[in-house]
Short mmCIF file of C-alpha atoms and ligand atoms in Angstrom, two decimals:
data_model
loop_
_atom_site.label_atom_id
_atom_site.label_comp_id
_atom_site.label_asym_id
_atom_site.label_seq_id
_atom_site.Cartn_x
_atom_site.Cartn_y
_atom_site.Cartn_z
CA MET A 17 15.47 -11.49 36.76
CA LYS A 18 15.73 -11.90 33.01
CA ALA A 19 13.50 -9.67 30.88
CA VAL A 20 13.08 -8.10 27.44
CA VAL A 21 13.85 -4.50 28.33
CA LEU A 22 12.98 -1.45 26.25
CA GLU A 23 15.72 1.12 26.85
CA GLY A 24 14.56 3.71 24.33
CA LYS A 25 13.26 4.10 20.80
CA GLU A 26 14.36 1.06 18.76
CA ASN A 27 16.63 0.03 21.59
CA VAL A 28 15.71 -3.25 23.23
CA ARG A 29 17.85 -5.81 25.05
CA VAL A 30 17.37 -9.18 26.69
CA GLY A 31 19.05 -9.33 30.08
CA GLU A 32 18.93 -8.51 33.75
CA PHE A 33 16.27 -6.21 35.17
CA LYS A 34 15.39 -5.49 38.77
CA ASP A 35 12.88 -7.90 40.32
CA PRO A 36 9.39 -6.42 40.81
CA VAL A 37 8.51 -5.54 44.42
CA LEU A 38 5.64 -7.46 45.98
CA GLU A 39 3.29 -4.97 47.60
CA LYS A 40 0.39 -5.44 49.96
CA GLY A 41 -2.61 -6.85 48.09
CA SER A 42 -0.44 -8.03 45.21
CA VAL A 43 0.50 -11.41 43.80
CA LYS A 44 3.86 -12.42 42.36
CA VAL A 45 3.61 -14.57 39.26
CA GLU A 46 6.35 -16.63 37.66
CA ILE A 47 5.60 -16.03 34.00
CA ALA A 48 5.09 -19.05 31.75
CA TYR A 49 4.17 -17.44 28.42
CA CYS A 50 3.63 -13.94 27.11
CA GLY A 51 2.16 -12.92 23.77
CA LEU A 52 3.78 -10.28 21.57
CA CYS A 53 1.38 -7.52 20.60
CA GLY A 54 1.26 -4.76 18.01
CA THR A 55 1.46 -2.42 21.00
CA ASP A 56 4.93 -3.81 21.80
CA VAL A 57 6.00 -2.93 18.25
CA HIS A 58 4.51 0.57 18.67
CA LYS A 59 6.49 1.02 21.89
CA PHE A 60 9.64 -0.29 20.23
CA GLN A 61 9.19 2.17 17.36
CA GLY A 62 8.74 5.06 19.80
CA LYS A 63 5.06 5.54 18.95
CA GLY A 64 3.87 5.01 22.54
CA GLY A 65 1.53 2.38 23.94
CA SER A 66 -1.97 2.67 25.37
CA ARG A 67 -0.33 4.92 27.96
CA PRO A 68 2.94 6.91 28.11
CA VAL A 69 6.11 4.78 28.18
CA THR A 70 8.92 5.45 30.70
CA TYR A 71 12.31 3.82 30.00
CA PRO A 72 13.76 1.40 30.90
CA VAL A 73 10.80 -0.96 31.05
CA PRO A 74 10.19 -4.60 30.23
CA LEU A 75 7.84 -5.12 27.27
CA GLY A 76 4.83 -7.43 27.10
CA HIS A 77 1.40 -7.45 28.69
CA GLU A 78 -0.27 -10.70 27.58
CA ALA A 79 1.04 -12.98 30.28
CA SER A 80 0.15 -16.22 32.02
CA GLY A 81 1.98 -18.04 34.77
CA VAL A 82 1.97 -19.60 38.21
CA VAL A 83 1.63 -17.73 41.53
CA CYS A 84 4.95 -17.98 43.39
CA GLU A 85 4.34 -15.57 46.29
CA VAL A 86 1.38 -13.68 47.71
CA GLY A 87 1.48 -10.32 49.47
CA GLU A 88 -0.20 -9.30 52.69
CA ASP A 89 -4.03 -9.26 52.59
CA VAL A 90 -4.27 -11.58 49.59
CA THR A 91 -6.98 -14.14 50.31
CA GLU A 92 -8.15 -15.40 46.92
CA TYR A 93 -4.84 -16.74 45.62
CA LYS A 94 -2.17 -19.11 46.82
CA VAL A 95 1.24 -20.30 45.67
CA GLY A 96 0.83 -22.73 42.77
CA ASP A 97 -2.35 -21.21 41.29
CA ARG A 98 -2.30 -21.09 37.49
CA VAL A 99 -3.31 -17.60 36.45
CA THR A 100 -3.54 -15.01 33.73
CA ILE A 101 -3.07 -11.29 34.26
CA ASP A 102 -5.28 -8.44 33.08
CA PRO A 103 -2.63 -5.80 32.34
CA ASN A 104 -4.87 -2.79 32.94
CA TRP A 105 -5.40 -1.62 36.49
CA SER A 106 -8.09 0.89 37.43
CA CYS A 107 -8.50 2.66 40.77
CA GLY A 108 -12.15 1.87 41.56
CA HIS A 109 -12.89 5.27 43.08
CA CYS A 110 -12.64 7.92 40.33
CA TYR A 111 -15.69 9.23 38.46
CA TYR A 112 -15.26 6.79 35.55
CA CYS A 113 -14.68 3.73 37.72
CA LYS A 114 -17.80 4.57 39.70
CA GLU A 115 -19.70 4.85 36.44
CA GLY A 116 -18.53 1.32 35.60
CA ILE A 117 -16.31 2.38 32.68
CA THR A 118 -13.11 1.26 34.31
CA HIS A 119 -10.99 1.47 31.13
CA MET A 120 -11.50 5.24 31.24
CA CYS A 121 -10.09 5.41 34.78
CA GLU A 122 -8.29 8.68 35.56
CA ASN A 123 -5.65 6.87 37.60
CA SER A 124 -5.33 3.87 35.32
CA ARG A 125 -1.94 2.24 34.82
CA GLY A 126 -0.45 -0.81 33.17
CA VAL A 127 0.50 -3.48 35.69
CA SER A 128 1.96 -6.37 33.87
CA LYS A 129 5.25 -6.31 32.00
CA GLY A 130 5.00 -9.90 30.93
CA LEU A 131 8.19 -10.35 28.94
CA ALA A 132 10.03 -11.04 32.17
CA GLU A 133 10.50 -13.93 34.56
CA TYR A 134 8.34 -12.33 37.25
CA VAL A 135 5.42 -9.92 37.45
CA CYS A 136 3.80 -8.49 40.58
CA ALA A 137 0.19 -7.51 39.96
CA PRO A 138 -2.65 -6.33 42.21
CA GLN A 139 -4.93 -9.25 43.08
CA GLU A 140 -7.84 -7.58 41.26
CA ASN A 141 -5.89 -8.07 38.02
CA ILE A 142 -5.29 -11.78 38.61
CA TYR A 143 -7.61 -14.44 37.15
CA LYS A 144 -7.37 -18.15 37.86
CA ILE A 145 -7.49 -20.34 34.80
CA PRO A 146 -9.35 -23.65 34.71
CA ASP A 147 -7.50 -26.96 34.25
CA GLU A 148 -8.82 -27.26 30.68
CA VAL A 149 -6.81 -24.19 29.65
CA THR A 150 -3.06 -24.56 29.15
CA LEU A 151 -0.75 -21.75 30.24
CA LYS A 152 0.11 -21.16 26.61
CA GLU A 153 -3.56 -20.73 25.71
CA ALA A 154 -4.00 -18.51 28.75
CA ALA A 155 -1.49 -16.04 27.28
CA LEU A 156 -4.20 -15.30 24.70
CA THR A 157 -6.67 -14.12 27.34
CA GLU A 158 -5.82 -10.42 27.01
CA PRO A 159 -5.97 -10.14 23.19
CA LEU A 160 -9.14 -12.23 23.21
CA SER A 161 -10.71 -10.04 25.91
CA CYS A 162 -9.86 -6.94 23.82
CA CYS A 163 -11.57 -8.61 20.84
CA LEU A 164 -14.65 -9.35 22.95
CA HIS A 165 -14.91 -5.65 23.82
CA GLY A 166 -14.55 -4.83 20.12
CA MET A 167 -17.20 -7.44 19.25
CA ASP A 168 -19.60 -5.97 21.84
CA LEU A 169 -19.18 -2.61 20.13
CA LEU A 170 -19.50 -4.13 16.63
CA ASP A 171 -22.83 -5.61 17.74
CA VAL A 172 -23.07 -8.21 14.96
CA LYS A 173 -26.61 -9.43 14.35
CA LEU A 174 -27.33 -12.88 12.89
CA GLY A 175 -26.76 -12.69 9.16
CA ASP A 176 -25.08 -9.27 9.14
CA THR A 177 -22.50 -8.59 6.44
CA VAL A 178 -19.21 -7.89 8.19
CA ALA A 179 -15.97 -6.52 6.78
CA ILE A 180 -12.75 -7.13 8.72
CA ILE A 181 -9.79 -4.99 7.75
CA GLY A 182 -6.44 -6.54 8.58
CA MET A 183 -5.96 -10.20 9.37
CA GLY A 184 -3.24 -10.21 11.97
CA SER A 185 -3.92 -11.96 15.25
CA ILE A 186 -6.73 -9.56 16.20
CA GLY A 187 -8.38 -9.80 12.76
CA SER A 188 -8.12 -13.61 12.88
CA ILE A 189 -9.77 -13.77 16.32
CA VAL A 190 -12.48 -11.35 15.18
CA LEU A 191 -13.09 -13.51 12.11
CA GLU A 192 -13.57 -16.60 14.28
CA LEU A 193 -15.85 -14.69 16.65
CA CYS A 194 -17.94 -13.37 13.74
CA LYS A 195 -18.44 -16.95 12.53
CA LYS A 196 -19.51 -17.89 16.08
CA ALA A 197 -21.89 -14.92 16.06
CA SER A 198 -23.48 -16.25 12.84
CA ALA A 199 -22.55 -13.28 10.72
CA GLY A 200 -23.69 -13.60 7.09
CA ASP A 201 -21.14 -12.70 4.44
CA ILE A 202 -17.70 -11.92 5.79
CA ILE A 203 -15.27 -9.80 3.78
CA VAL A 204 -11.60 -9.81 4.72
CA ILE A 205 -9.46 -6.96 3.43
CA GLU A 206 -5.79 -7.77 3.81
CA ALA A 207 -2.69 -6.73 1.86
CA ASN A 208 -0.77 -9.93 2.54
CA GLU A 209 -1.69 -12.30 -0.29
CA GLU A 210 -0.41 -15.29 1.68
CA LYS A 211 -3.39 -14.97 4.02
CA ARG A 212 -5.97 -15.43 1.27
CA GLU A 213 -6.09 -19.22 1.57
CA LYS A 214 -6.24 -19.20 5.37
CA ALA A 215 -9.00 -16.57 5.39
CA MET A 216 -11.07 -18.60 2.93
CA ALA A 217 -10.52 -21.78 4.96
CA MET A 218 -11.77 -19.93 8.02
CA GLY A 219 -15.08 -19.14 6.34
CA THR A 220 -14.50 -15.82 4.59
CA THR A 221 -16.92 -15.11 1.72
CA LEU A 222 -14.71 -12.59 -0.04
CA PHE A 223 -11.00 -11.81 0.34
CA VAL A 224 -9.77 -8.55 -1.14
CA ASN A 225 -6.16 -7.48 -1.45
CA PRO A 226 -6.34 -3.66 -1.51
CA LEU A 227 -2.89 -3.40 -3.09
CA LYS A 228 -4.01 -5.39 -6.13
CA GLU A 229 -7.77 -4.97 -6.26
CA ASN A 230 -10.33 -2.20 -6.02
CA VAL A 231 -12.16 -2.95 -2.79
CA MET A 232 -15.48 -1.27 -3.69
CA GLU A 233 -15.55 -2.94 -7.11
CA LYS A 234 -14.86 -6.36 -5.63
CA ILE A 235 -17.66 -5.98 -3.09
CA GLU A 236 -20.09 -4.91 -5.81
CA GLN A 237 -19.01 -7.73 -8.12
CA ALA A 238 -19.65 -10.20 -5.31
CA GLY A 239 -23.23 -8.95 -5.21
CA ILE A 240 -22.93 -7.65 -1.67
CA LYS A 241 -25.43 -4.84 -1.30
CA ASN A 242 -24.75 -3.27 2.06
CA VAL A 243 -21.88 -3.83 4.50
CA ASN A 244 -23.57 -3.57 7.90
CA ARG A 245 -20.54 -3.86 10.15
CA VAL A 246 -16.88 -2.94 9.68
CA MET A 247 -14.03 -3.81 12.06
CA GLU A 248 -10.81 -1.90 11.38
CA CYS A 249 -7.87 -3.78 12.94
CA VAL A 250 -4.86 -1.97 11.48
CA GLY A 251 -4.96 1.68 12.52
CA ILE A 252 -3.25 3.35 9.55
CA ASN A 253 -4.76 6.08 7.35
CA ASP A 254 -5.39 3.91 4.28
CA THR A 255 -7.25 1.22 6.18
CA ILE A 256 -9.29 3.68 8.25
CA GLU A 257 -10.31 5.45 5.03
CA THR A 258 -11.24 2.09 3.50
CA ALA A 259 -13.33 1.23 6.57
CA LEU A 260 -15.32 4.45 6.23
CA GLN A 261 -15.62 4.08 2.45
CA ILE A 262 -17.00 0.53 2.37
CA ALA A 263 -19.40 0.97 5.30
CA GLY A 264 -22.96 0.68 4.04
CA LYS A 265 -25.91 2.84 4.94
CA LYS A 266 -26.61 2.84 8.70
CA ALA A 267 -23.47 0.72 9.26
CA ILE A 268 -21.48 0.53 12.46
CA VAL A 269 -17.71 0.97 12.04
CA VAL A 270 -15.48 -0.06 14.93
CA LEU A 271 -11.97 1.41 14.93
CA PHE A 272 -9.82 -1.10 16.80
CA GLY A 273 -6.29 -0.65 15.36
CA LEU A 274 -4.13 1.69 17.44
CA PRO A 275 -3.17 4.67 15.25
CA ASP A 276 0.08 6.64 15.27
CA PRO A 277 -0.50 9.53 17.72
CA LYS A 278 1.16 11.97 15.31
CA LYS A 279 -1.05 11.17 12.31
CA ASP A 280 -4.37 12.79 11.41
CA VAL A 281 -6.89 11.03 9.19
CA PRO A 282 -8.83 13.12 6.67
CA ILE A 283 -12.42 11.90 6.40
CA LYS A 284 -15.11 12.56 3.81
CA MET A 285 -17.60 13.88 6.32
CA ARG A 286 -20.45 14.60 3.92
CA SER A 287 -20.58 11.06 2.59
CA ILE A 288 -20.38 9.65 6.12
CA LEU A 289 -23.18 11.93 7.25
CA GLN A 290 -25.41 10.95 4.34
CA ARG A 291 -25.02 7.25 5.14
CA GLU A 292 -25.65 7.84 8.86
CA ILE A 293 -22.57 5.78 9.70
CA GLU A 294 -21.95 5.16 13.36
CA ILE A 295 -18.23 5.28 14.20
CA ARG A 296 -17.24 3.57 17.43
CA THR A 297 -13.78 3.15 18.90
CA SER A 298 -12.58 0.16 20.88
CA PHE A 299 -10.01 0.64 23.64
CA LEU A 300 -8.66 -2.05 25.99
CA ASN A 301 -10.69 -4.85 27.55
CA PRO A 302 -13.07 -3.62 30.26
CA ASN A 303 -14.79 -6.46 32.14
CA THR A 304 -14.28 -9.05 29.40
CA THR A 305 -11.52 -11.19 30.95
CA GLU A 306 -13.84 -13.77 32.55
CA ARG A 307 -15.71 -14.21 29.27
CA ALA A 308 -12.41 -14.68 27.43
CA ILE A 309 -11.45 -17.43 29.88
CA HIS A 310 -14.84 -19.14 29.33
CA ILE A 311 -14.25 -19.15 25.57
CA LEU A 312 -10.76 -20.61 26.02
CA LYS A 313 -12.10 -23.23 28.43
CA ASN A 314 -14.79 -24.37 26.01
CA LYS A 315 -12.28 -24.55 23.14
CA ASP A 316 -14.55 -22.30 21.12
CA LEU A 317 -11.70 -20.88 19.09
CA ASP A 318 -9.26 -22.65 16.83
CA LEU A 319 -6.11 -21.21 18.31
CA SER A 320 -3.90 -23.01 15.79
CA GLN A 321 -5.30 -20.48 13.28
CA ILE A 322 -4.12 -17.61 15.44
CA VAL A 323 -0.68 -18.50 16.86
CA SER A 324 2.02 -18.21 14.21
CA MET A 325 5.15 -18.85 16.26
CA GLU A 326 6.52 -19.70 19.67
CA MET A 327 9.94 -18.26 20.51
CA PRO A 328 12.30 -17.63 23.44
CA MET A 329 12.91 -14.13 24.87
CA GLU A 330 16.24 -13.98 23.03
CA ASN A 331 14.46 -13.83 19.65
CA VAL A 332 12.14 -10.96 20.57
CA PRO A 333 14.43 -8.00 19.60
CA GLU A 334 14.84 -9.39 16.07
CA GLU A 335 11.11 -10.08 15.77
CA LEU A 336 10.26 -6.53 16.87
CA LYS A 337 12.43 -5.27 14.02
CA SER A 338 11.30 -7.67 11.30
CA GLN A 339 7.79 -8.65 12.51
CA GLU A 340 8.37 -11.75 10.40
CA TYR A 341 6.02 -13.99 12.39
CA MET A 342 3.78 -11.29 13.88
CA ARG A 343 2.58 -10.47 10.37
CA ASN A 344 1.03 -13.91 10.18
CA GLY A 345 -0.57 -14.08 13.61
CA LYS A 346 0.17 -14.14 17.31
CA VAL A 347 3.72 -14.76 18.49
CA ILE A 348 3.88 -16.41 21.91
CA VAL A 349 7.08 -16.01 23.88
CA LYS A 350 8.00 -18.92 26.10
CA ILE A 351 9.42 -17.70 29.40
CA LYS A 352 9.27 -20.59 31.89
CA GLY A 353 6.80 -22.61 29.85
CA GLU A 354 4.37 -25.23 31.16
CA SER A 355 5.68 -26.52 34.48
ZN1 ZN B 413 -2.07 -6.80 23.49
ZN1 ZN B 414 -10.59 5.01 38.42
#
C-alpha cells in the first residue's frame, strides 16, 4: 500500500509500505482522510511521540475511512461502515484500565498509522460515524476528543476568564469550546500576528502577541483582574512560563502542549505556591471519542475556522519541514477521499 513512511529522524518518504495484517477481533479500514498533528512533526524531528517510535513506520493517527474487511469475531462492524479510529489502544486488564484510567494503561500502544491507504485496528478502537458527519470532518474526531479531555480538566465555569496560549488547531478548537462553555473574557496569546483578526472574529476579548507586547501589562490594561483558567497548547518553555505567570489566584492551569522530552522548565515555585495554582496535565483522549462525534454530528463547531489546508500524501514531507499550513490550523491529508 502507499503510505507516508518515517524512516528516521527528518527522513520521511511517500511510497510503498507493507499492508497491515488483519488479526482476530480487528477491522481493516480503507482510509479516506487523516489529519496532520503536531505529534507527527515531533516524530519527524526525532523528538518522539506520545510513545516510543520504531522505524520504519507510517505517520498519522487522526484517521477516518470505510471498513473494507472484518476479522474473525467482529460482530459490530461490516464492510462499508463509515468509521473513525481512536488511535490509542488500552489492554482492559491492567491496574490502570481496571481503575477506568485507560490512557494510563501499562500495555497501551498506538494502533492507527493513518497516513496510509489501509489501517487494521482492534474493533474497540473503531467508532461508526453518523450520516451527518462527512469523512473529512470525521478525521477531526481524535484532535477534538483530546480537546474535550483538556476541557474537562480545565473545568471552565460560566463566566470564567480563560487564557489560551497558542492558536494552532488545538488552540482554535479550545477557543470554540470555551465560547460554547460560556466562558467570560477570553485571552489568546499567540506569536503569529496573522491570527489576531481570526481570533477576534471568533470571540476573543484580548489578543496578545508575546513577541511584541508585555502579556501581564496587556491583561492589566484590559482591566482583567484574575485569570481563572489557563490552557497551554504549545509545550515550549516560554509559553509554559507564561501560563504559570498569568494564572490568577486559585487558577487552574492545564498543560496540553507536548514538550520536548529533553527540556526542563524552571518554575518560580514560591509565586505559584502563594497563588495556590493548580497545575493539571492533559494527555490523550480517554473516553471522549463518542462525545467528539456528537459535537461533530450537531455541527457545534465551525470547522472552517480550524482546517487550514487539504493536501495529498505527496505534499506531507514538505509540510513536515516547513509547517507552512500547520501553523495556521489543521492540515487534512486526503488519502482516498469521500467515496
Ligand atoms: Zn493528534
Ligand atoms: Zn491496561
